[in-house]
Amino acid sequence: MPLQTFRYAVCGAITTVLGLTAYFIGYEFLFARENFDFGFFVFKPHIAALFLSFIVSLSVGFSFSKYIVFAGSAMRGRVQLFRYFLTAVLNLVLNFVLLKLFVEIFLWNVFVSQVLTTFVIIVISYLSQKHFSFRAKK
């Protein structure tokens, strides 16, 4: 296994556990399985927890990717952050759609649905980060 892939797996596992922990705590305790009124919009608890998890995963994931996984990238930090943010938003939208499908259409368990969705996102995230966000010159 290439070192970069190994680093991505370890850092990704840590980020995933932190994100899922934030999701669980948000869903179970912070939003207490109740709709969350954000003032201009009311979020269902599983969607509110998704956004909380996104904020945690975005900050931790970018730091790991920039300084550990893709440290060889010569791209400027602000360009990396912008590209990472774009891929993260794409992943968030995909996560949102899959969560809506699994929880609201298929009526699956909320946490199980998030875990399954996370595995899909991991593959897409690695490819987009490697070939777009932190692309290194050959």
Coordinates of C-alpha atoms in Angstrom, one line a residue:
M1 CA 0.0 0.0 0.0
P2 CA 1.4 3.4 -0.9
L3 CA 2.3 5.6 2.0
Q4 CA -0.1 8.3 0.9
T5 CA -3.0 5.9 0.8
F6 CA -2.0 4.6 4.3
R7 CA -1.9 8.1 5.6
Y8 CA -5.3 8.9 4.0
A9 CA -6.8 5.8 5.6
V10 CA -5.5 6.6 9.1
C11 CA -6.4 10.3 8.9
G12 CA -9.7 9.5 7.2
A13 CA -10.6 6.9 9.9
I14 CA -9.9 9.5 12.7
T15 CA -11.9 12.2 10.8
T16 CA -14.7 9.7 10.2
V17 CA -14.9 8.7 13.8
L18 CA -14.9 12.3 14.9
G19 CA -17.6 13.1 12.3
L20 CA -19.8 10.2 13.3
T21 CA -19.4 11.0 17.0
A22 CA -20.4 14.6 16.3
Y23 CA -23.4 13.3 14.3
F24 CA -24.4 10.9 17.1
I25 CA -24.1 13.5 19.8
G26 CA -25.9 16.1 17.7
Y27 CA -28.7 13.8 16.8
E28 CA -29.2 12.2 20.2
F29 CA -28.4 15.0 22.7
L30 CA -28.0 18.4 21.1
F31 CA -31.0 18.2 18.8
A32 CA -32.6 15.5 21.0
R33 CA -34.3 13.9 17.9
E34 CA -36.5 17.0 17.6
N35 CA -36.7 19.4 14.6
F36 CA -34.3 22.3 15.0
D37 CA -35.6 25.8 14.2
F38 CA -32.8 27.8 12.7
G39 CA -35.0 30.9 12.5
F40 CA -35.5 31.0 8.8
F41 CA -35.7 27.2 8.3
V42 CA -36.6 24.2 10.3
F43 CA -34.2 21.2 10.0
K44 CA -35.1 17.6 10.8
P45 CA -32.8 16.3 13.5
H46 CA -30.8 14.0 11.2
I47 CA -30.1 16.8 8.8
A48 CA -29.1 19.3 11.6
A49 CA -26.8 16.6 12.9
L50 CA -25.4 16.2 9.4
F51 CA -24.4 19.9 9.3
L52 CA -22.8 19.7 12.7
S53 CA -20.8 16.7 11.6
F54 CA -19.8 18.5 8.4
I55 CA -18.3 21.4 10.3
V56 CA -16.3 19.1 12.5
S57 CA -15.1 16.9 9.6
L58 CA -14.3 19.9 7.4
S59 CA -11.9 21.5 9.8
V60 CA -10.2 18.3 11.0
G61 CA -10.1 16.7 7.5
F62 CA -8.6 19.7 5.8
S63 CA -5.8 20.0 8.4
F64 CA -5.0 16.3 8.1
S65 CA -5.1 16.4 4.3
K66 CA -2.9 19.5 4.0
Y67 CA -0.3 18.7 6.6
I68 CA -0.1 14.9 6.7
V69 CA -1.7 13.1 3.7
F70 CA -0.9 15.5 0.8
A71 CA 2.0 17.4 2.3
G72 CA 3.9 17.1 -1.0
S73 CA 1.4 19.4 -2.8
A74 CA 3.0 22.7 -3.9
M75 CA -0.3 24.3 -4.4
R76 CA -1.0 27.5 -2.3
G77 CA -2.9 26.9 1.0
R78 CA -5.8 29.1 0.1
V79 CA -6.2 27.3 -3.3
Q80 CA -6.2 24.0 -1.4
L81 CA -8.7 25.2 1.1
F82 CA -11.0 26.5 -1.7
R83 CA -10.8 23.3 -3.6
Y84 CA -11.2 21.2 -0.5
F85 CA -14.2 23.2 0.5
L86 CA -15.8 22.7 -3.0
T87 CA -15.3 18.9 -2.8
A88 CA -16.6 18.9 0.8
V89 CA -19.7 20.7 -0.3
L90 CA -20.2 18.2 -3.1
N91 CA -19.8 15.4 -0.6
L92 CA -22.3 17.2 1.8
V93 CA -24.9 17.4 -1.0
L94 CA -24.4 13.8 -1.8
N95 CA -24.6 12.9 1.9
F96 CA -27.8 14.9 2.2
V97 CA -29.4 13.2 -0.7
L98 CA -28.5 9.7 0.4
L99 CA -29.6 10.4 4.0
K100 CA -32.9 11.7 2.8
L101 CA -33.3 8.6 0.7
F102 CA -32.3 6.1 3.4
V103 CA -34.1 7.8 6.3
E104 CA -37.2 9.4 4.8
I105 CA -37.9 7.1 1.9
F106 CA -36.5 3.7 2.9
L107 CA -37.2 4.4 6.7
W108 CA -33.9 3.0 7.7
N109 CA -32.3 3.7 11.1
V110 CA -30.7 7.2 11.1
F111 CA -27.3 6.2 12.4
V112 CA -27.0 3.1 10.2
S113 CA -27.9 5.3 7.2
Q114 CA -25.2 7.8 8.1
V115 CA -22.6 5.1 8.4
L116 CA -23.5 3.6 5.0
T117 CA -23.5 7.0 3.4
T118 CA -20.1 7.7 5.0
F119 CA -18.5 4.8 3.2
V120 CA -19.7 6.1 -0.2
I121 CA -18.4 9.5 0.6
I122 CA -15.0 8.2 1.6
V123 CA -14.2 6.8 -1.8
I124 CA -15.4 9.9 -3.6
S125 CA -13.6 12.2 -1.2
Y126 CA -10.3 10.4 -1.6
L127 CA -10.4 10.5 -5.4
S128 CA -11.5 14.2 -5.5
Q129 CA -8.8 15.3 -3.0
K130 CA -6.0 13.4 -4.7
H131 CA -6.8 14.5 -8.2
F132 CA -8.3 18.0 -7.5
S133 CA -7.9 19.6 -4.1
F134 CA -4.2 18.6 -3.4
R135 CA -3.1 17.6 -6.9
A136 CA 0.7 17.5 -7.0
K137 CA 2.7 18.2 -10.1
K138 CA 4.4 15.1 -11.6

